[in-house]
């Protein structure tokens, strides 16, 4: 059945394509944060272990919300590691970095998601897609705050 939610077909597809990138970045950051939660060591272990757990739990919920918005726009959501690797702009991490380097990497990842949100907002604005705008804006706010907290941990 044809979708008719007041957004042009071209607009829906353009927004969904940007949301796919946001989904890939979010999922990649989720995996990175979960990896660091498992592997962090050092004097800040307890604090970072708990912080990373809070962050990856929030990201896990976000992944579902973003994917469901893509589906609401009647576009298939990517769901494989291969697709996420091709779409994501977050750099992969090899090995187990130091706790401080983990914080730096997650800071960079969260800042990248903010930039991805900013690009996605343009498509949503052009399509007059208020629902996607609200989702993207909420995600941007979460990642800006997370980046601030991580940055403060390094000062």
GROMACS .gro file of N, CA and C in nm:
model
  465
    1UNK      N    1   0.084  -0.118   0.000
    1UNK     CA    2   0.000   0.000   0.000
    1UNK      C    3   0.089   0.124   0.000
    2UNK      N    4   0.055   0.222  -0.079
    2UNK     CA    5   0.134   0.344  -0.092
    2UNK      C    6   0.127   0.427   0.036
    3UNK      N    7   0.241   0.477   0.076
    3UNK     CA    8   0.248   0.563   0.195
    3UNK      C    9   0.205   0.705   0.158
    4UNK      N   10   0.127   0.766   0.247
    4UNK     CA   11   0.078   0.902   0.222
    4UNK      C   12   0.076   0.977   0.355
    5UNK      N   13   0.193   1.029   0.396
    5UNK     CA   14   0.204   1.099   0.524
    5UNK      C   15   0.236   1.247   0.506
    6UNK      N   16   0.217   1.297   0.384
    6UNK     CA   17   0.237   1.439   0.360
    6UNK      C   18   0.379   1.479   0.328
    7UNK      N   19   0.464   1.381   0.302
    7UNK     CA   20   0.602   1.407   0.263
    7UNK      C   21   0.620   1.344   0.125
    8UNK      N   22   0.680   1.417   0.034
    8UNK     CA   23   0.698   1.364  -0.101
    8UNK      C   24   0.784   1.238  -0.097
    9UNK      N   25   0.768   1.154  -0.199
    9UNK     CA   26   0.850   1.033  -0.208
    9UNK      C   27   0.998   1.067  -0.206
   10UNK      N   28   1.036   1.169  -0.282
   10UNK     CA   29   1.177   1.210  -0.287
   10UNK      C   30   1.223   1.257  -0.149
   11UNK      N   31   1.139   1.333  -0.081
   11UNK     CA   32   1.173   1.382   0.053
   11UNK      C   33   1.191   1.269   0.152
   12UNK      N   34   1.098   1.173   0.148
   12UNK     CA   35   1.107   1.057   0.239
   12UNK      C   36   1.237   0.982   0.218
   13UNK      N   37   1.271   0.957   0.090
   13UNK     CA   38   1.393   0.881   0.059
   13UNK      C   39   1.517   0.959   0.101
   14UNK      N   40   1.519   1.090   0.075
   14UNK     CA   41   1.634   1.171   0.114
   14UNK      C   42   1.654   1.172   0.266
   15UNK      N   43   1.546   1.188   0.339
   15UNK     CA   44   1.555   1.186   0.485
   15UNK      C   45   1.600   1.049   0.532
   16UNK      N   46   1.542   0.944   0.477
   16UNK     CA   47   1.578   0.808   0.518
   16UNK      C   48   1.725   0.779   0.491
   17UNK      N   49   1.778   0.828   0.380
   17UNK     CA   50   1.920   0.807   0.350
   17UNK      C   51   2.010   0.872   0.455
   18UNK      N   52   1.972   0.990   0.499
   18UNK     CA   53   2.049   1.057   0.605
   18UNK      C   54   2.033   0.984   0.739
   19UNK      N   55   1.911   0.935   0.764
   19UNK     CA   56   1.888   0.859   0.887
   19UNK      C   57   1.965   0.727   0.887
   20UNK      N   58   1.986   0.669   0.771
   20UNK     CA   59   2.068   0.548   0.762
   20UNK      C   60   2.210   0.575   0.809
   21UNK      N   61   2.264   0.690   0.771
   21UNK     CA   62   2.399   0.727   0.815
   21UNK      C   63   2.400   0.749   0.965
   22UNK      N   64   2.296   0.817   1.016
   22UNK     CA   65   2.284   0.838   1.161
   22UNK      C   66   2.273   0.704   1.234
   23UNK      N   67   2.196   0.612   1.179
   23UNK     CA   68   2.184   0.479   1.237
   23UNK      C   69   2.318   0.408   1.240
   24UNK      N   70   2.391   0.413   1.130
   24UNK     CA   71   2.522   0.347   1.123
   24UNK      C   72   2.621   0.408   1.221
   25UNK      N   73   2.623   0.540   1.229
   25UNK     CA   74   2.712   0.606   1.325
   25UNK      C   75   2.674   0.571   1.468
   26UNK      N   76   2.545   0.569   1.496
   26UNK     CA   77   2.498   0.538   1.631
   26UNK      C   78   2.531   0.394   1.668
   27UNK      N   79   2.510   0.302   1.574
   27UNK     CA   80   2.540   0.161   1.603
   27UNK      C   81   2.691   0.140   1.620
   28UNK      N   82   2.769   0.204   1.537
   28UNK     CA   83   2.915   0.192   1.549
   28UNK      C   84   2.962   0.248   1.683
   29UNK      N   85   2.907   0.362   1.723
   29UNK     CA   86   2.943   0.420   1.852
   29UNK      C   87   2.896   0.330   1.966
   30UNK      N   88   2.779   0.269   1.951
   30UNK     CA   89   2.729   0.173   2.050
   30UNK      C   90   2.829   0.059   2.069
   31UNK      N   91   2.873  -0.001   1.957
   31UNK     CA   92   2.967  -0.114   1.967
   31UNK      C   93   3.099  -0.070   2.030
   32UNK      N   94   3.147   0.047   1.991
   32UNK     CA   95   3.273   0.097   2.045
   32UNK      C   96   3.260   0.122   2.196
   33UNK      N   97   3.150   0.182   2.237
   33UNK     CA   98   3.128   0.211   2.378
   33UNK      C   99   3.114   0.083   2.459
   34UNK      N  100   3.044  -0.016   2.404
   34UNK     CA  101   3.028  -0.144   2.473
   34UNK      C  102   3.164  -0.214   2.485
   35UNK      N  103   3.241  -0.211   2.379
   35UNK     CA  104   3.376  -0.269   2.380
   35UNK      C  105   3.460  -0.204   2.489
   36UNK      N  106   3.457  -0.072   2.498
   36UNK     CA  107   3.536  -0.002   2.599
   36UNK      C  108   3.485  -0.034   2.739
   37UNK      N  109   3.356  -0.048   2.756
   37UNK     CA  110   3.299  -0.087   2.885
   37UNK      C  111   3.358  -0.221   2.932
   38UNK      N  112   3.368  -0.316   2.840
   38UNK     CA  113   3.423  -0.447   2.874
   38UNK      C  114   3.572  -0.441   2.904
   39UNK      N  115   3.644  -0.356   2.836
   39UNK     CA  116   3.790  -0.364   2.836
   39UNK      C  117   3.863  -0.252   2.908
   40UNK      N  118   3.793  -0.158   2.967
   40UNK     CA  119   3.860  -0.048   3.037
   40UNK      C  120   3.935  -0.102   3.159
   41UNK      N  121   4.051  -0.045   3.184
   41UNK     CA  122   4.130  -0.079   3.302
   41UNK      C  123   4.193   0.050   3.356
   42UNK      N  124   4.249   0.039   3.475
   42UNK     CA  125   4.322   0.152   3.531
   42UNK      C  126   4.251   0.215   3.649
   43UNK      N  127   4.307   0.326   3.699
   43UNK     CA  128   4.255   0.390   3.820
   43UNK      C  129   4.112   0.440   3.807
   44UNK      N  130   4.067   0.470   3.686
   44UNK     CA  131   3.931   0.519   3.666
   44UNK      C  132   3.836   0.406   3.625
   45UNK      N  133   3.876   0.281   3.646
   45UNK     CA  134   3.798   0.167   3.598
   45UNK      C  135   3.651   0.176   3.638
   46UNK      N  136   3.623   0.186   3.767
   46UNK     CA  137   3.485   0.181   3.814
   46UNK      C  138   3.402   0.294   3.754
   47UNK      N  139   3.453   0.414   3.759
   47UNK     CA  140   3.382   0.530   3.706
   47UNK      C  141   3.354   0.515   3.557
   48UNK      N  142   3.455   0.475   3.480
   48UNK     CA  143   3.438   0.463   3.335
   48UNK      C  144   3.353   0.342   3.299
   49UNK      N  145   3.368   0.232   3.372
   49UNK     CA  146   3.288   0.113   3.346
   49UNK      C  147   3.139   0.148   3.357
   50UNK      N  148   3.102   0.220   3.460
   50UNK     CA  149   2.963   0.260   3.482
   50UNK      C  150   2.920   0.364   3.377
   51UNK      N  151   3.004   0.463   3.352
   51UNK     CA  152   2.971   0.567   3.254
   51UNK      C  153   2.949   0.506   3.116
   52UNK      N  154   3.040   0.418   3.074
   52UNK     CA  155   3.027   0.356   2.941
   52UNK      C  156   2.901   0.270   2.933
   53UNK      N  157   2.866   0.204   3.043
   53UNK     CA  158   2.744   0.123   3.043
   53UNK      C  159   2.620   0.212   3.025
   54UNK      N  160   2.616   0.323   3.095
   54UNK     CA  161   2.503   0.416   3.079
   54UNK      C  162   2.495   0.462   2.934
   55UNK      N  163   2.610   0.492   2.875
   55UNK     CA  164   2.612   0.543   2.739
   55UNK      C  165   2.570   0.436   2.638
   56UNK      N  166   2.622   0.313   2.650
   56UNK     CA  167   2.583   0.213   2.550
   56UNK      C  168   2.437   0.171   2.566
   57UNK      N  169   2.384   0.174   2.687
   57UNK     CA  170   2.240   0.144   2.704
   57UNK      C  171   2.154   0.250   2.635
   58UNK      N  172   2.193   0.376   2.647
   58UNK     CA  173   2.119   0.484   2.581
   58UNK      C  174   2.129   0.469   2.429
   59UNK      N  175   2.247   0.434   2.380
   59UNK     CA  176   2.268   0.417   2.236
   59UNK      C  177   2.187   0.299   2.182
   60UNK      N  178   2.174   0.193   2.259
   60UNK     CA  179   2.097   0.077   2.215
   60UNK      C  180   1.951   0.115   2.191
   61UNK      N  181   1.896   0.197   2.277
   61UNK     CA  182   1.759   0.244   2.257
   61UNK      C  183   1.749   0.335   2.136
   62UNK      N  184   1.850   0.418   2.117
   62UNK     CA  185   1.850   0.512   2.005
   62UNK      C  186   1.854   0.439   1.871
   63UNK      N  187   1.931   0.333   1.863
   63UNK     CA  188   1.941   0.255   1.740
   63UNK      C  189   1.803   0.208   1.696
   64UNK      N  190   1.727   0.158   1.789
   64UNK     CA  191   1.593   0.109   1.757
   64UNK      C  192   1.502   0.223   1.713
   65UNK      N  193   1.510   0.335   1.781
   65UNK     CA  194   1.425   0.450   1.747
   65UNK      C  195   1.457   0.503   1.607
   66UNK      N  196   1.585   0.511   1.574
   66UNK     CA  197   1.625   0.560   1.442
   66UNK      C  198   1.581   0.462   1.333
   67UNK      N  199   1.605   0.333   1.355
   67UNK     CA  200   1.565   0.232   1.256
   67UNK      C  201   1.414   0.232   1.234
   68UNK      N  202   1.339   0.248   1.341
   68UNK     CA  203   1.193   0.250   1.327
   68UNK      C  204   1.146   0.375   1.252
   69UNK      N  205   1.217   0.486   1.267
   69UNK     CA  206   1.180   0.606   1.191
   69UNK      C  207   1.206   0.583   1.042
   70UNK      N  208   1.317   0.517   1.010
   70UNK     CA  209   1.346   0.485   0.870
   70UNK      C  210   1.233   0.399   0.813
   71UNK      N  211   1.189   0.300   0.889
   71UNK     CA  212   1.080   0.213   0.844
   71UNK      C  213   0.949   0.290   0.833
   72UNK      N  214   0.926   0.385   0.924
   72UNK     CA  215   0.806   0.468   0.916
   72UNK      C  216   0.803   0.546   0.785
   73UNK      N  217   0.921   0.581   0.735
   73UNK     CA  218   0.931   0.651   0.607
   73UNK      C  219   0.921   0.555   0.489
   74UNK      N  220   0.896   0.427   0.518
   74UNK     CA  221   0.876   0.322   0.417
   74UNK      C  222   1.003   0.291   0.338
   75UNK      N  223   1.115   0.294   0.409
   75UNK     CA  224   1.245   0.260   0.351
   75UNK      C  225   1.305   0.151   0.440
   76UNK      N  226   1.374   0.055   0.380
   76UNK     CA  227   1.437  -0.052   0.457
   76UNK      C  228   1.555   0.003   0.537
   77UNK      N  229   1.562  -0.035   0.663
   77UNK     CA  230   1.672   0.008   0.750
   77UNK      C  231   1.789  -0.089   0.734
   78UNK      N  232   1.911  -0.037   0.726
   78UNK     CA  233   2.027  -0.127   0.720
   78UNK      C  234   2.039  -0.202   0.853
   79UNK      N  235   2.091  -0.323   0.847
   79UNK     CA  236   2.100  -0.400   0.970
   79UNK      C  237   2.214  -0.499   0.974
   80UNK      N  238   2.318  -0.476   0.896
   80UNK     CA  239   2.432  -0.566   0.898
   80UNK      C  240   2.559  -0.488   0.931
   81UNK      N  241   2.658  -0.557   0.985
   81UNK     CA  242   2.787  -0.493   1.013
   81UNK      C  243   2.846  -0.434   0.885
   82UNK      N  244   2.832  -0.506   0.775
   82UNK     CA  245   2.884  -0.459   0.648
   82UNK      C  246   2.819  -0.327   0.608
   83UNK      N  247   2.687  -0.321   0.616
   83UNK     CA  248   2.616  -0.198   0.579
   83UNK      C  249   2.655  -0.084   0.672
   84UNK      N  250   2.664  -0.111   0.801
   84UNK     CA  251   2.702  -0.006   0.896
   84UNK      C  252   2.844   0.043   0.869
   85UNK      N  253   2.935  -0.049   0.840
   85UNK     CA  254   3.074  -0.010   0.812
   85UNK      C  255   3.082   0.078   0.688
   86UNK      N  256   3.001   0.048   0.587
   86UNK     CA  257   3.001   0.127   0.464
   86UNK      C  258   2.940   0.265   0.486
   87UNK      N  259   2.842   0.276   0.573
   87UNK     CA  260   2.771   0.402   0.595
   87UNK      C  261   2.833   0.490   0.703
   88UNK      N  262   2.897   0.430   0.801
   88UNK     CA  263   2.943   0.505   0.917
   88UNK      C  264   3.064   0.592   0.888
   89UNK      N  265   3.067   0.706   0.953
   89UNK     CA  266   3.182   0.796   0.942
   89UNK      C  267   3.266   0.794   1.070
   90UNK      N  268   3.236   0.701   1.159
   90UNK     CA  269   3.312   0.688   1.283
   90UNK      C  270   3.425   0.588   1.260
   91UNK      N  271   3.544   0.630   1.295
   91UNK     CA  272   3.663   0.547   1.273
   91UNK      C  273   3.664   0.428   1.369
   92UNK      N  274   3.695   0.312   1.314
   92UNK     CA  275   3.705   0.191   1.395
   92UNK      C  276   3.832   0.196   1.482
   93UNK      N  277   3.829   0.124   1.593
   93UNK     CA  278   3.943   0.119   1.684
   93UNK      C  279   3.996  -0.024   1.686
   94UNK      N  280   4.125  -0.038   1.663
   94UNK     CA  281   4.190  -0.168   1.674
   94UNK      C  282   4.252  -0.182   1.812
   95UNK      N  283   4.247  -0.303   1.866
   95UNK     CA  284   4.309  -0.328   1.996
   95UNK      C  285   4.232  -0.264   2.109
   96UNK      N  286   4.299  -0.254   2.223
   96UNK     CA  287   4.239  -0.197   2.343
   96UNK      C  288   4.321  -0.074   2.383
   97UNK      N  289   4.268   0.044   2.359
   97UNK     CA  290   4.342   0.165   2.396
   97UNK      C  291   4.341   0.189   2.547
   98UNK      N  292   4.423   0.281   2.592
   98UNK     CA  293   4.424   0.320   2.733
   98UNK      C  294   4.289   0.384   2.768
   99UNK      N  295   4.261   0.392   2.896
   99UNK     CA  296   4.135   0.452   2.941
   99UNK      C  297   4.122   0.595   2.889
  100UNK      N  298   4.229   0.672   2.896
  100UNK     CA  299   4.222   0.810   2.848
  100UNK      C  300   4.196   0.814   2.697
  101UNK      N  301   4.259   0.725   2.624
  101UNK     CA  302   4.238   0.720   2.479
  101UNK      C  303   4.095   0.675   2.448
  102UNK      N  304   4.038   0.586   2.531
  102UNK     CA  305   3.897   0.547   2.513
  102UNK      C  306   3.806   0.668   2.524
  103UNK      N  307   3.832   0.751   2.625
  103UNK     CA  308   3.751   0.871   2.643
  103UNK      C  309   3.765   0.961   2.521
  104UNK      N  310   3.886   0.980   2.473
  104UNK     CA  311   3.910   1.063   2.355
  104UNK      C  312   3.836   1.009   2.233
  105UNK      N  313   3.842   0.877   2.213
  105UNK     CA  314   3.775   0.816   2.098
  105UNK      C  315   3.623   0.832   2.106
  106UNK      N  316   3.568   0.813   2.225
  106UNK     CA  317   3.424   0.829   2.241
  106UNK      C  318   3.383   0.975   2.228
  107UNK      N  319   3.467   1.065   2.272
  107UNK     CA  320   3.441   1.207   2.252
  107UNK      C  321   3.434   1.238   2.102
  108UNK      N  322   3.532   1.192   2.028
  108UNK     CA  323   3.533   1.214   1.883
  108UNK      C  324   3.412   1.149   1.817
  109UNK      N  325   3.375   1.030   1.861
  109UNK     CA  326   3.259   0.961   1.805
  109UNK      C  327   3.129   1.036   1.830
  110UNK      N  328   3.112   1.087   1.951
  110UNK     CA  329   2.991   1.163   1.982
  110UNK      C  330   2.987   1.294   1.905
  111UNK      N  331   3.101   1.358   1.890
  111UNK     CA  332   3.105   1.481   1.810
  111UNK      C  333   3.072   1.452   1.664
  112UNK      N  334   3.118   1.337   1.614
  112UNK     CA  335   3.086   1.299   1.477
  112UNK      C  336   2.937   1.276   1.460
  113UNK      N  337   2.873   1.214   1.557
  113UNK     CA  338   2.729   1.192   1.549
  113UNK      C  339   2.655   1.326   1.547
  114UNK      N  340   2.703   1.423   1.622
  114UNK     CA  341   2.642   1.557   1.619
  114UNK      C  342   2.650   1.613   1.477
  115UNK      N  343   2.766   1.600   1.413
  115UNK     CA  344   2.781   1.650   1.276
  115UNK      C  345   2.689   1.574   1.179
  116UNK      N  346   2.675   1.445   1.199
  116UNK     CA  347   2.585   1.365   1.117
  116UNK      C  348   2.441   1.413   1.137
  117UNK      N  349   2.405   1.443   1.260
  117UNK     CA  350   2.271   1.495   1.288
  117UNK      C  351   2.248   1.628   1.216
  118UNK      N  352   2.347   1.713   1.217
  118UNK     CA  353   2.331   1.843   1.151
  118UNK      C  354   2.304   1.826   1.002
  119UNK      N  355   2.373   1.732   0.937
  119UNK     CA  356   2.348   1.706   0.795
  119UNK      C  357   2.209   1.647   0.774
  120UNK      N  358   2.169   1.557   0.861
  120UNK     CA  359   2.037   1.493   0.849
  120UNK      C  360   1.926   1.595   0.869
  121UNK      N  361   1.949   1.693   0.954
  121UNK     CA  362   1.847   1.795   0.979
  121UNK      C  363   1.815   1.874   0.852
  122UNK      N  364   1.915   1.897   0.771
  122UNK     CA  365   1.893   1.972   0.646
  122UNK      C  366   1.793   1.899   0.557
  123UNK      N  367   1.813   1.768   0.541
  123UNK     CA  368   1.720   1.689   0.459
  123UNK      C  369   1.580   1.689   0.519
  124UNK      N  370   1.572   1.675   0.650
  124UNK     CA  371   1.442   1.673   0.716
  124UNK      C  372   1.372   1.808   0.704
  125UNK      N  373   1.448   1.916   0.716
  125UNK     CA  374   1.389   2.049   0.700
  125UNK      C  375   1.338   2.069   0.557
  126UNK      N  376   1.418   2.029   0.460
  126UNK     CA  377   1.379   2.044   0.319
  126UNK      C  378   1.254   1.962   0.287
  127UNK      N  379   1.237   1.848   0.353
  127UNK     CA  380   1.121   1.762   0.329
  127UNK      C  381   1.001   1.801   0.414
  128UNK      N  382   1.019   1.899   0.502
  128UNK     CA  383   0.915   1.941   0.595
  128UNK      C  384   0.871   1.823   0.682
  129UNK      N  385   0.970   1.748   0.729
  129UNK     CA  386   0.949   1.626   0.809
  129UNK      C  387   0.976   1.657   0.955
  130UNK      N  388   0.875   1.709   1.022
  130UNK     CA  389   0.889   1.750   1.162
  130UNK      C  390   0.921   1.632   1.255
  131UNK      N  391   0.867   1.515   1.226
  131UNK     CA  392   0.892   1.399   1.312
  131UNK      C  393   1.039   1.359   1.310
  132UNK      N  394   1.097   1.355   1.190
  132UNK     CA  395   1.240   1.323   1.181
  132UNK      C  396   1.324   1.434   1.242
  133UNK      N  397   1.283   1.559   1.222
  133UNK     CA  398   1.355   1.672   1.283
  133UNK      C  399   1.359   1.658   1.434
  134UNK      N  400   1.247   1.623   1.495
  134UNK     CA  401   1.241   1.609   1.640
  134UNK      C  402   1.335   1.497   1.686
  135UNK      N  403   1.332   1.385   1.618
  135UNK     CA  404   1.420   1.273   1.652
  135UNK      C  405   1.566   1.315   1.640
  136UNK      N  406   1.601   1.376   1.529
  136UNK     CA  407   1.740   1.416   1.504
  136UNK      C  408   1.783   1.520   1.608
  137UNK      N  409   1.698   1.615   1.637
  137UNK     CA  410   1.730   1.718   1.736
  137UNK      C  411   1.754   1.656   1.874
  138UNK      N  412   1.668   1.562   1.912
  138UNK     CA  413   1.686   1.493   2.040
  138UNK      C  414   1.818   1.418   2.044
  139UNK      N  415   1.851   1.349   1.934
  139UNK     CA  416   1.978   1.275   1.928
  139UNK      C  417   2.097   1.371   1.936
  140UNK      N  418   2.088   1.482   1.869
  140UNK     CA  419   2.197   1.578   1.870
  140UNK      C  420   2.221   1.629   2.012
  141UNK      N  421   2.114   1.660   2.082
  141UNK     CA  422   2.125   1.711   2.219
  141UNK      C  423   2.193   1.608   2.310
  142UNK      N  424   2.156   1.481   2.297
  142UNK     CA  425   2.216   1.375   2.378
  142UNK      C  426   2.367   1.366   2.350
  143UNK      N  427   2.404   1.369   2.223
  143UNK     CA  428   2.545   1.353   2.189
  143UNK      C  429   2.628   1.477   2.223
  144UNK      N  430   2.569   1.595   2.214
  144UNK     CA  431   2.640   1.715   2.258
  144UNK      C  432   2.668   1.709   2.408
  145UNK      N  433   2.569   1.665   2.486
  145UNK     CA  434   2.587   1.654   2.631
  145UNK      C  435   2.689   1.546   2.665
  146UNK      N  436   2.681   1.433   2.598
  146UNK     CA  437   2.777   1.325   2.622
  146UNK      C  438   2.918   1.371   2.588
  147UNK      N  439   2.934   1.442   2.477
  147UNK     CA  440   3.065   1.494   2.439
  147UNK      C  441   3.118   1.590   2.545
  148UNK      N  442   3.032   1.674   2.597
  148UNK     CA  443   3.071   1.767   2.703
  148UNK      C  444   3.121   1.690   2.826
  149UNK      N  445   3.048   1.587   2.865
  149UNK     CA  446   3.087   1.508   2.983
  149UNK      C  447   3.221   1.438   2.961
  150UNK      N  448   3.239   1.383   2.843
  150UNK     CA  449   3.366   1.315   2.813
  150UNK      C  450   3.480   1.417   2.808
  151UNK      N  451   3.456   1.532   2.747
  151UNK     CA  452   3.557   1.637   2.739
  151UNK      C  453   3.595   1.681   2.881
  152UNK      N  454   3.498   1.697   2.968
  152UNK     CA  455   3.523   1.738   3.107
  152UNK      C  456   3.605   1.633   3.181
  153UNK      N  457   3.590   1.507   3.144
  153UNK     CA  458   3.667   1.400   3.207
  153UNK      C  459   3.816   1.406   3.172
  154UNK      N  460   3.845   1.471   3.062
  154UNK     CA  461   3.985   1.482   3.017
  154UNK      C  462   4.054   1.606   3.070
  155UNK      N  463   3.979   1.702   3.120
  155UNK     CA  464   4.038   1.829   3.163
  155UNK      C  465   4.112   1.813   3.294
   0.00000   0.00000   0.00000
